[in-house]
Short mmCIF file of C-alpha atoms in Angstrom, two decimals:
data_model
loop_
_atom_site.label_atom_id
_atom_site.label_comp_id
_atom_site.label_asym_id
_atom_site.label_seq_id
_atom_site.Cartn_x
_atom_site.Cartn_y
_atom_site.Cartn_z
CA MET A 1 22.38 -21.61 27.15
CA THR A 2 21.47 -18.15 26.22
CA ALA A 3 23.29 -16.95 23.00
CA PRO A 4 25.37 -13.89 22.90
CA GLN A 5 23.47 -10.78 21.59
CA SER A 6 25.51 -10.60 18.28
CA GLN A 7 23.73 -13.86 16.88
CA LEU A 8 20.78 -12.02 16.85
CA THR A 9 20.22 -11.51 13.31
CA PRO A 10 16.79 -11.74 10.93
CA GLN A 11 18.41 -14.87 9.75
CA ALA A 12 18.68 -16.28 12.65
CA ILE A 13 15.51 -15.19 13.89
CA TRP A 14 13.67 -16.57 10.77
CA ALA A 15 15.62 -20.07 11.54
CA ALA A 16 14.28 -20.33 15.10
CA LEU A 17 10.58 -19.63 13.82
CA ASP A 18 11.08 -22.41 11.62
CA GLY A 19 11.51 -24.81 14.50
CA VAL A 20 8.01 -23.49 15.98
CA PRO A 21 5.70 -26.37 15.01
CA ASP A 22 1.80 -25.09 14.71
CA PRO A 23 0.30 -26.50 17.65
CA GLU A 24 -2.41 -28.54 15.84
CA ILE A 25 -0.27 -29.85 12.73
CA PRO A 26 3.05 -30.59 14.48
CA VAL A 27 4.33 -31.54 11.02
CA VAL A 28 4.52 -28.15 9.81
CA SER A 29 5.92 -24.84 11.22
CA VAL A 30 4.55 -21.41 11.79
CA THR A 31 6.82 -20.35 8.99
CA ASP A 32 5.74 -23.20 6.61
CA MET A 33 2.34 -21.86 6.99
CA GLY A 34 3.24 -18.76 5.95
CA MET A 35 1.91 -17.02 9.52
CA VAL A 36 5.09 -15.30 10.25
CA ARG A 37 4.85 -11.88 7.91
CA ASP A 38 7.58 -9.76 9.19
CA VAL A 39 10.73 -9.75 11.48
CA GLN A 40 12.38 -6.64 12.86
CA ILE A 41 15.25 -6.11 15.21
CA GLY A 42 15.34 -2.75 16.96
CA GLU A 43 18.50 -0.55 17.78
CA SER A 44 18.24 -1.56 21.34
CA GLY A 45 18.09 -5.34 20.04
CA ALA A 46 14.08 -5.37 21.00
CA VAL A 47 12.66 -7.82 18.40
CA THR A 48 9.04 -7.40 16.85
CA VAL A 49 7.59 -10.42 15.10
CA THR A 50 4.40 -9.86 12.91
CA PHE A 51 2.28 -12.55 12.50
CA THR A 52 -0.99 -13.48 10.90
CA PRO A 53 -3.75 -15.17 12.31
CA THR A 54 -5.00 -18.25 10.07
CA PHE A 55 -8.40 -18.55 11.37
CA SER A 56 -9.91 -15.61 13.64
CA GLY A 57 -11.43 -17.91 16.28
CA CYS A 58 -8.45 -20.75 16.31
CA PRO A 59 -8.17 -21.39 19.73
CA ALA A 60 -4.28 -22.30 19.18
CA LEU A 61 -3.45 -18.65 18.70
CA HIS A 62 -2.53 -17.66 22.02
CA VAL A 63 -0.10 -20.79 22.17
CA ILE A 64 1.54 -19.77 18.82
CA ARG A 65 2.20 -16.40 20.12
CA ASP A 66 3.59 -17.40 22.96
CA SER A 67 5.78 -19.99 21.24
CA ILE A 68 7.04 -17.43 18.80
CA GLY A 69 7.84 -14.93 21.89
CA GLN A 70 9.87 -17.64 23.53
CA ALA A 71 11.83 -19.28 20.46
CA VAL A 72 13.24 -15.58 20.08
CA ARG A 73 13.88 -14.78 23.76
CA GLU A 74 16.03 -18.20 23.64
CA LEU A 75 18.14 -16.36 21.22
CA GLY A 76 18.79 -13.85 23.69
CA ALA A 77 16.68 -11.19 22.55
CA SER A 78 16.13 -8.44 25.31
CA ALA A 79 12.70 -7.97 24.63
CA VAL A 80 10.42 -9.75 22.18
CA GLU A 81 7.09 -8.13 20.85
CA VAL A 82 4.70 -10.24 18.92
CA ARG A 83 2.33 -8.36 16.58
CA SER A 84 -0.84 -9.67 15.05
CA THR A 85 -2.05 -8.10 11.57
CA LEU A 86 -5.08 -9.21 9.44
CA THR A 87 -3.70 -7.45 6.45
CA PRO A 88 -3.29 -9.17 4.16
CA PRO A 89 -5.48 -11.65 5.39
CA TRP A 90 -3.95 -15.10 5.81
CA THR A 91 -4.29 -17.26 2.46
CA THR A 92 -3.40 -21.19 2.29
CA ASP A 93 -1.56 -20.09 -0.71
CA TRP A 94 1.26 -18.89 1.48
CA ILE A 95 1.92 -22.75 2.73
CA LYS A 96 5.36 -23.60 1.40
CA ASP A 97 5.28 -26.23 -1.21
CA ASP A 98 7.52 -28.80 0.66
CA ALA A 99 5.22 -28.44 3.50
CA ARG A 100 2.09 -29.34 1.34
CA GLU A 101 4.14 -32.37 0.44
CA ARG A 102 4.92 -33.31 4.43
CA LEU A 103 0.80 -32.29 5.15
CA ARG A 104 0.01 -35.09 2.15
CA GLN A 105 2.36 -37.66 3.79
CA TYR A 106 0.84 -36.91 7.21
CA GLY A 107 -2.60 -37.75 5.75
CA ILE A 108 -4.05 -34.06 5.27
CA ALA A 109 -4.75 -33.53 1.34
CA PRO A 110 -3.25 -29.76 1.11
CA PRO A 111 -5.36 -27.04 -0.03
CA ALA A 112 -6.14 -26.52 -3.59
CA PRO A 113 -5.25 -22.92 -4.73
CA ALA A 114 -7.57 -20.23 -3.21
CA GLU A 115 -10.24 -18.35 -4.99
CA ASP A 116 -11.48 -14.90 -3.69
CA GLY A 117 -14.48 -13.20 -3.70
CA LEU A 118 -16.80 -15.45 -5.13
CA ILE A 119 -19.90 -16.62 -2.61
CA GLN A 120 -20.57 -20.13 -4.11
CA LEU A 121 -22.37 -22.93 -2.48
CA GLN A 122 -20.23 -25.79 -4.00
CA ALA A 123 -16.59 -26.74 -2.54
CA ASP A 124 -13.50 -27.07 -4.31
CA ALA A 125 -12.53 -30.72 -5.75
CA THR A 126 -9.87 -32.75 -3.38
CA ARG A 127 -7.40 -35.63 -4.01
CA CYS A 128 -7.06 -38.29 -1.50
CA PRO A 129 -3.84 -37.81 -0.06
CA ARG A 130 -3.27 -41.99 0.22
CA CYS A 131 -3.93 -43.05 -3.56
CA GLY A 132 -4.01 -39.59 -5.47
CA SER A 133 -7.86 -40.18 -6.28
CA PHE A 134 -10.49 -37.53 -7.10
CA ASP A 135 -13.28 -40.12 -6.49
CA VAL A 136 -13.75 -38.66 -2.58
CA ARG A 137 -16.91 -37.83 -0.57
CA MET A 138 -16.70 -35.11 1.80
CA THR A 139 -18.00 -36.27 5.33
CA GLY A 140 -17.69 -33.51 7.18
CA SER A 141 -17.36 -29.67 6.07
CA PHE A 142 -15.62 -28.99 9.41
CA GLY A 143 -12.78 -31.14 11.07
CA PRO A 144 -11.02 -31.32 14.29
CA THR A 145 -9.97 -28.01 13.94
CA LEU A 146 -11.27 -24.93 12.32
CA CYS A 147 -8.70 -25.44 8.89
CA LYS A 148 -9.80 -28.83 8.03
CA ARG A 149 -12.61 -30.92 6.51
CA LEU A 150 -13.30 -34.71 6.79
CA TYR A 151 -13.34 -36.92 3.54
CA VAL A 152 -13.63 -40.52 2.80
CA CYS A 153 -11.77 -41.73 -0.27
CA GLU A 154 -14.08 -44.07 -2.30
CA ALA A 155 -10.84 -45.76 -4.39
CA CYS A 156 -8.96 -46.77 -1.46
CA LYS A 157 -11.49 -46.42 1.20
CA GLU A 158 -9.46 -44.55 3.72
CA PRO A 159 -10.80 -41.43 5.73
CA PHE A 160 -8.58 -38.66 5.63
CA GLU A 161 -8.53 -34.59 6.38
CA GLY A 162 -8.14 -31.72 4.05
CA PHE A 163 -6.97 -28.47 4.33
CA LYS A 164 -9.58 -26.04 3.55
CA SER A 165 -8.81 -23.50 0.58
CA MET A 166 -8.92 -20.00 1.64
CA MET B 1 1.78 -2.16 7.03
CA THR B 2 -0.92 -0.30 9.04
CA ALA B 3 -3.11 1.58 6.22
CA SER B 4 -4.10 5.04 7.43
CA VAL B 5 -7.25 5.32 9.63
CA PRO B 6 -9.33 8.19 8.68
CA VAL B 7 -10.59 10.25 11.48
CA LEU B 8 -14.05 9.95 12.59
CA SER B 9 -15.97 12.94 14.31
CA ASP B 10 -17.04 12.02 17.74
CA THR B 11 -21.01 11.71 16.82
CA GLN B 12 -19.54 8.88 13.89
CA GLN B 13 -17.27 7.38 16.62
CA VAL B 14 -20.44 6.95 18.76
CA VAL B 15 -22.33 5.30 15.92
CA LEU B 16 -19.45 3.23 14.91
CA ILE B 17 -18.99 1.68 18.51
CA ARG B 18 -22.93 1.34 18.35
CA LYS B 19 -22.73 -0.77 15.07
CA LEU B 20 -19.52 -2.78 16.18
CA THR B 21 -21.30 -4.16 19.50
CA ALA B 22 -24.53 -4.65 17.64
CA LEU B 23 -22.76 -7.12 15.30
CA ALA B 24 -20.72 -8.93 17.86
CA ASP B 25 -23.52 -9.21 20.35
CA ASP B 26 -25.51 -11.24 17.03
CA GLU B 27 -22.42 -13.35 16.66
CA ILE B 28 -21.99 -13.94 20.70
CA ILE B 29 -25.52 -15.09 21.27
CA LEU B 30 -25.68 -17.28 18.05
CA ALA B 31 -22.22 -19.08 18.89
CA GLN B 32 -24.02 -19.83 22.45
CA ARG B 33 -26.86 -20.96 20.61
CA GLY B 34 -24.71 -23.16 18.46
CA GLY B 35 -22.89 -24.06 21.57
CA GLU B 36 -25.82 -25.67 23.10
CA TRP B 37 -25.83 -28.62 20.50
CA THR B 38 -22.40 -29.81 21.42
CA GLY B 39 -22.44 -33.19 22.71
CA HIS B 40 -26.07 -33.36 21.27
CA ALA B 41 -26.06 -33.20 17.58
CA PRO B 42 -27.57 -35.82 15.64
CA ILE B 43 -24.26 -37.23 14.43
CA LEU B 44 -20.51 -36.60 15.40
CA GLU B 45 -19.34 -34.91 12.60
CA GLU B 46 -22.30 -32.28 12.84
CA ASP B 47 -21.51 -31.91 16.53
CA ILE B 48 -18.31 -30.97 15.29
CA ALA B 49 -19.12 -28.66 12.47
CA LEU B 50 -21.34 -26.54 14.53
CA ALA B 51 -18.96 -26.31 17.48
CA ASN B 52 -16.37 -24.88 14.55
CA ILE B 53 -19.20 -22.56 13.32
CA ALA B 54 -19.57 -21.17 16.67
CA GLN B 55 -16.10 -21.10 17.55
CA ASP B 56 -15.94 -18.83 14.11
CA GLU B 57 -18.38 -16.62 14.99
CA LEU B 58 -16.89 -16.04 18.54
CA GLY B 59 -13.94 -15.10 16.42
CA HIS B 60 -15.67 -12.41 14.57
CA ALA B 61 -17.03 -11.05 17.60
CA GLY B 62 -13.68 -10.62 19.11
CA LEU B 63 -12.34 -8.98 16.05
CA TYR B 64 -15.43 -6.33 16.23
CA LEU B 65 -15.00 -5.84 19.69
CA GLU B 66 -11.04 -5.47 19.29
CA LEU B 67 -12.28 -3.03 16.81
CA ARG B 68 -14.55 -1.32 19.42
CA ARG B 69 -11.22 -1.32 21.96
CA ALA B 70 -9.23 0.58 19.90
CA LEU B 71 -12.32 3.39 20.06
CA ASP B 72 -13.08 3.50 23.55
CA GLY B 73 -10.82 1.33 25.21
CA HIS B 74 -13.29 -1.53 26.47
CA ASP B 75 -12.36 -5.04 27.22
CA PRO B 76 -14.00 -7.58 24.79
CA ASP B 77 -14.08 -10.41 27.55
CA ALA B 78 -15.79 -7.65 29.93
CA LEU B 79 -18.43 -6.43 27.44
CA ALA B 80 -19.20 -10.31 26.51
CA PHE B 81 -19.66 -11.58 30.03
CA THR B 82 -20.52 -8.70 32.27
CA ARG B 83 -23.20 -6.97 30.64
CA SER B 84 -26.93 -7.55 31.28
CA ALA B 85 -29.81 -8.19 28.83
CA ASP B 86 -31.00 -4.56 28.74
CA GLU B 87 -27.57 -3.86 27.53
CA PHE B 88 -27.14 -6.29 24.86
CA THR B 89 -28.21 -4.99 21.27
CA CYS B 90 -28.31 -8.55 19.87
CA ALA B 91 -31.35 -9.37 17.31
CA ARG B 92 -34.11 -11.10 18.64
CA PHE B 93 -33.36 -13.50 15.41
CA VAL B 94 -30.37 -14.98 17.36
CA GLU B 95 -32.16 -15.09 20.71
CA LEU B 96 -34.96 -17.62 20.00
CA PRO B 97 -34.31 -20.93 21.74
CA LYS B 98 -32.19 -23.43 19.60
CA GLY B 99 -35.06 -25.85 18.79
CA ASP B 100 -34.70 -28.87 16.70
CA TRP B 101 -32.06 -29.54 14.05
CA ALA B 102 -34.03 -28.21 11.11
CA PHE B 103 -34.70 -24.82 13.09
CA THR B 104 -30.95 -24.52 14.15
CA MET B 105 -29.31 -25.04 10.81
CA LEU B 106 -31.96 -22.91 8.69
CA ARG B 107 -31.62 -20.00 11.24
CA GLN B 108 -27.59 -20.73 10.75
CA TYR B 109 -28.03 -20.59 6.93
CA LEU B 110 -30.15 -17.41 7.20
CA TYR B 111 -27.58 -15.67 9.04
CA ASP B 112 -24.46 -17.03 7.14
CA ALA B 113 -25.76 -15.64 4.08
CA TYR B 114 -26.65 -12.17 5.71
CA GLU B 115 -23.19 -12.34 7.32
CA ALA B 116 -21.24 -13.35 4.09
CA LEU B 117 -22.94 -10.49 1.99
CA TRP B 118 -22.76 -7.83 4.56
CA LEU B 119 -18.71 -8.46 4.91
CA ASP B 120 -18.21 -8.63 1.16
CA ALA B 121 -19.67 -5.23 1.24
CA ALA B 122 -17.73 -4.06 4.24
CA ARG B 123 -14.50 -5.28 2.53
CA GLN B 124 -14.90 -2.01 0.68
CA SER B 125 -15.26 0.24 4.06
CA SER B 126 -13.40 3.72 4.08
CA TYR B 127 -12.48 2.49 7.60
CA GLU B 128 -9.48 0.58 7.07
CA PRO B 129 -9.69 -1.52 10.26
CA LEU B 130 -13.15 -2.41 9.60
CA ALA B 131 -12.21 -3.39 5.81
CA GLU B 132 -9.37 -5.56 7.27
CA VAL B 133 -11.63 -7.26 9.50
CA ALA B 134 -14.22 -7.79 6.93
CA ASN B 135 -11.70 -9.45 4.63
CA LYS B 136 -10.61 -11.62 7.15
CA ALA B 137 -14.12 -12.92 8.71
CA PHE B 138 -15.48 -13.13 5.04
CA ARG B 139 -13.08 -15.71 3.72
CA GLU B 140 -14.23 -18.19 6.91
CA GLU B 141 -18.11 -17.09 6.38
CA ARG B 142 -18.39 -18.95 3.22
CA PHE B 143 -17.56 -22.01 4.48
CA HIS B 144 -20.57 -21.78 7.08
CA LEU B 145 -22.77 -20.70 4.10
CA GLN B 146 -21.83 -23.81 1.78
CA HIS B 147 -22.19 -26.14 4.77
CA THR B 148 -25.68 -24.91 6.11
CA ALA B 149 -26.97 -24.07 2.60
CA LEU B 150 -26.60 -27.65 1.97
CA TRP B 151 -28.06 -28.72 5.18
CA VAL B 152 -31.13 -26.91 4.37
CA GLU B 153 -31.60 -28.63 1.00
CA ARG B 154 -30.93 -31.91 2.47
CA LEU B 155 -33.61 -31.60 4.84
CA ALA B 156 -36.26 -29.73 2.98
CA LEU B 157 -35.76 -32.70 0.19
CA GLY B 158 -35.36 -35.08 2.81
CA THR B 159 -38.54 -37.28 4.03
CA PRO B 160 -41.85 -35.58 4.66
CA GLU B 161 -40.97 -35.30 8.26
CA SER B 162 -38.04 -33.27 7.76
CA MET B 163 -39.54 -31.30 5.15
CA ARG B 164 -42.66 -30.29 7.69
CA ARG B 165 -39.84 -29.42 10.30
CA THR B 166 -37.65 -27.18 7.75
CA GLN B 167 -41.16 -25.33 6.63
CA ALA B 168 -42.12 -25.06 10.18
CA ALA B 169 -38.53 -23.53 11.12
CA LEU B 170 -39.27 -21.05 8.00
CA ASN B 171 -42.38 -19.97 9.27
CA ALA B 172 -41.20 -19.23 12.90
CA LEU B 173 -37.93 -17.35 11.95
CA TRP B 174 -39.50 -15.48 8.87
CA PRO B 175 -40.85 -12.67 11.06
CA PHE B 176 -37.69 -12.17 12.97
CA VAL B 177 -35.34 -11.74 9.82
CA GLY B 178 -36.06 -8.33 8.84
CA GLN B 179 -34.25 -6.84 12.10
CA LEU B 180 -30.89 -8.23 10.71
CA PHE B 181 -31.27 -5.71 7.85
CA GLN B 182 -32.38 -2.74 10.12
CA PRO B 183 -29.94 -0.02 10.63
CA VAL B 184 -28.83 1.17 14.00
CA THR B 185 -29.35 4.78 15.00
CA GLY B 186 -27.27 7.12 13.48
CA GLU B 187 -26.12 4.36 10.82
CA ASP B 188 -26.96 6.36 7.99
CA GLU B 189 -24.27 8.92 8.57
CA LEU B 190 -21.67 6.23 8.59
CA LEU B 191 -23.17 4.81 5.25
CA ALA B 192 -22.84 8.28 3.63
CA ALA B 193 -19.38 8.34 4.63
CA GLY B 194 -18.41 5.02 2.95
CA VAL B 195 -17.80 2.94 6.66
CA LEU B 196 -20.53 1.04 6.58
CA PRO B 197 -22.36 -1.02 3.98
CA ASP B 198 -25.72 -0.10 2.38
CA LEU B 199 -28.26 -2.56 4.28
CA ASP B 200 -30.70 -2.30 1.51
CA ALA B 201 -28.08 -3.44 -1.26
CA VAL B 202 -27.35 -6.18 1.08
CA LYS B 203 -30.59 -7.30 1.56
CA THR B 204 -31.44 -7.06 -2.04
CA ARG B 205 -28.40 -9.65 -2.70
CA TRP B 206 -29.51 -11.59 0.17
CA ASP B 207 -33.03 -11.95 -1.61
CA GLY B 208 -31.08 -13.08 -4.67
CA LEU B 209 -29.45 -15.76 -3.26
CA VAL B 210 -31.56 -16.98 -0.70
CA LEU B 211 -35.03 -16.80 -1.90
CA PRO B 212 -34.36 -18.75 -5.24
CA HIS B 213 -32.88 -21.45 -3.11
CA LEU B 214 -35.75 -21.90 -0.34
CA THR B 215 -38.17 -21.93 -3.15
CA VAL B 216 -36.74 -23.42 -6.35
CA GLN B 217 -34.09 -25.36 -4.89
CA CYS B 218 -35.60 -26.62 -1.56
CA GLY B 219 -39.25 -26.52 -2.13
CA LEU B 220 -40.04 -24.44 0.59
CA SER B 221 -42.84 -21.64 0.96
CA LEU B 222 -41.96 -18.28 1.73
CA PRO B 223 -44.43 -17.08 4.77
CA PRO B 224 -45.54 -13.60 4.45
CA ALA B 225 -43.22 -10.99 5.54
CA GLY B 226 -43.02 -9.90 8.98
CA ALA B 227 -44.26 -6.80 10.63
CA GLU B 228 -42.14 -4.17 11.34
CA GLN B 229 -39.38 -4.91 13.76
CA PRO B 230 -38.62 -3.26 17.27
CA GLY B 231 -35.27 -1.81 18.10
CA ARG B 232 -32.00 -3.74 19.09
CA ASP B 233 -33.10 -2.57 22.87
CA SER B 234 -36.00 -4.95 22.68
CA HIS B 235 -35.67 -8.44 23.72
CA THR B 236 -37.41 -11.54 23.79
CA GLU B 237 -37.55 -13.53 27.34
CA TYR B 238 -34.86 -16.08 26.15
CA LEU B 239 -32.27 -13.65 26.36
CA VAL B 240 -32.02 -13.56 30.30
CA PRO B 241 -31.81 -16.88 30.84
CA LEU B 242 -29.30 -17.66 27.97
CA LEU B 243 -26.79 -14.77 29.54
CA GLU B 244 -27.44 -16.36 33.20
CA GLU B 245 -26.01 -19.37 31.26
CA MET B 246 -23.30 -18.10 29.71
CA GLN B 247 -21.74 -15.48 32.05
CA ARG B 248 -22.05 -17.54 34.99
CA VAL B 249 -18.63 -18.81 35.15
CA TYR B 250 -16.77 -15.28 34.34
CA ARG B 251 -19.04 -13.71 37.16
CA ALA B 252 -18.16 -15.96 39.70
CA HIS B 253 -14.70 -15.93 38.75
CA PRO B 254 -13.90 -12.42 37.76
CA ASP B 255 -10.40 -12.71 38.52
CA ALA B 256 -9.43 -15.51 36.64
CA GLU B 257 -6.98 -15.71 34.08
CA LEU B 258 -7.35 -19.22 32.86
CA TRP B 259 -10.83 -20.71 32.50
#
């Protein structure tokens, strides 16, 4: 199964990482989420992938790290190092446009553009992913994962999850 | 990608290690108190929310302890799970038992406001690794603050009983708040070097954000200011049993790799 070393190009590695799903939201990949920041191939063929964690307390981080390493090893890399970086900090603005649409179709309201710096006691406006109405009510500011909130749409009466904007 | 790290003197390193540990200890102990509600919160959504918040706070503790590891090589898990009460440097504020829901939400709110503002200031740290961590954690902390601010409002403006409990919580917590804004020994040197934020300035912003919210918005009465605070080596009677509970599994299975 192992591919020859000659196929080990940055493009091939990025393509392989496109196929690594976010363990908590399987309709998007780690590259869709903007988590993969850099791919380097050393002279000896050793690969270094730099990724940035979404939330610092995310319990899926080690799964993501292992999956990235596994995907690169399957391309035939002799050694893989998965490094994490906090700078610049991950923002939902890095989620790709087509991934936002996939999130919406999956029933998760995509995040609004992130704003930085302000400490405010009010949350951003959110649109129902099902009917598009802004007439929504937040029922929980924390969802089943750190990155999401819980809502109910007053227009179509459906509950849904919304991605936090950060 | 990695910015240059300023060289700290030996003394500065010792103080920074002390400060990082104190920051992490506050987060760990408060997260443990939050975790005590898992399965017991008044509604399912709040059970989830508080577990989320506790998870974030543990994540922040992990970030602080990783910064410490870079300085002295100590393993974060070992620091959290093998130190005894007299080695912990958390503030007494986070040790107090979880109390009722009003106490839990009010404590978390007062803490979140302090942490968000401290992190906001720490984003300017001259010590690049700390600035990076602050940038990361700050974004998460804002969500905690929005959530708990709303709960304090809801409880204070809810029923006479919820108002009574919120006021009682404020009376009980107020004497302990000051310790959060108390520097660790030697902190002034790191403040002068731009490594750590000015706690007095953080406190001034905290007063400006929290006091009007508590009084004008929520109709609560501020108790008299607390007496002088002891140092972070002085603990309440509640810390020992908390650590016994928190550290039991790790101490029983020190070699476990998955747990």
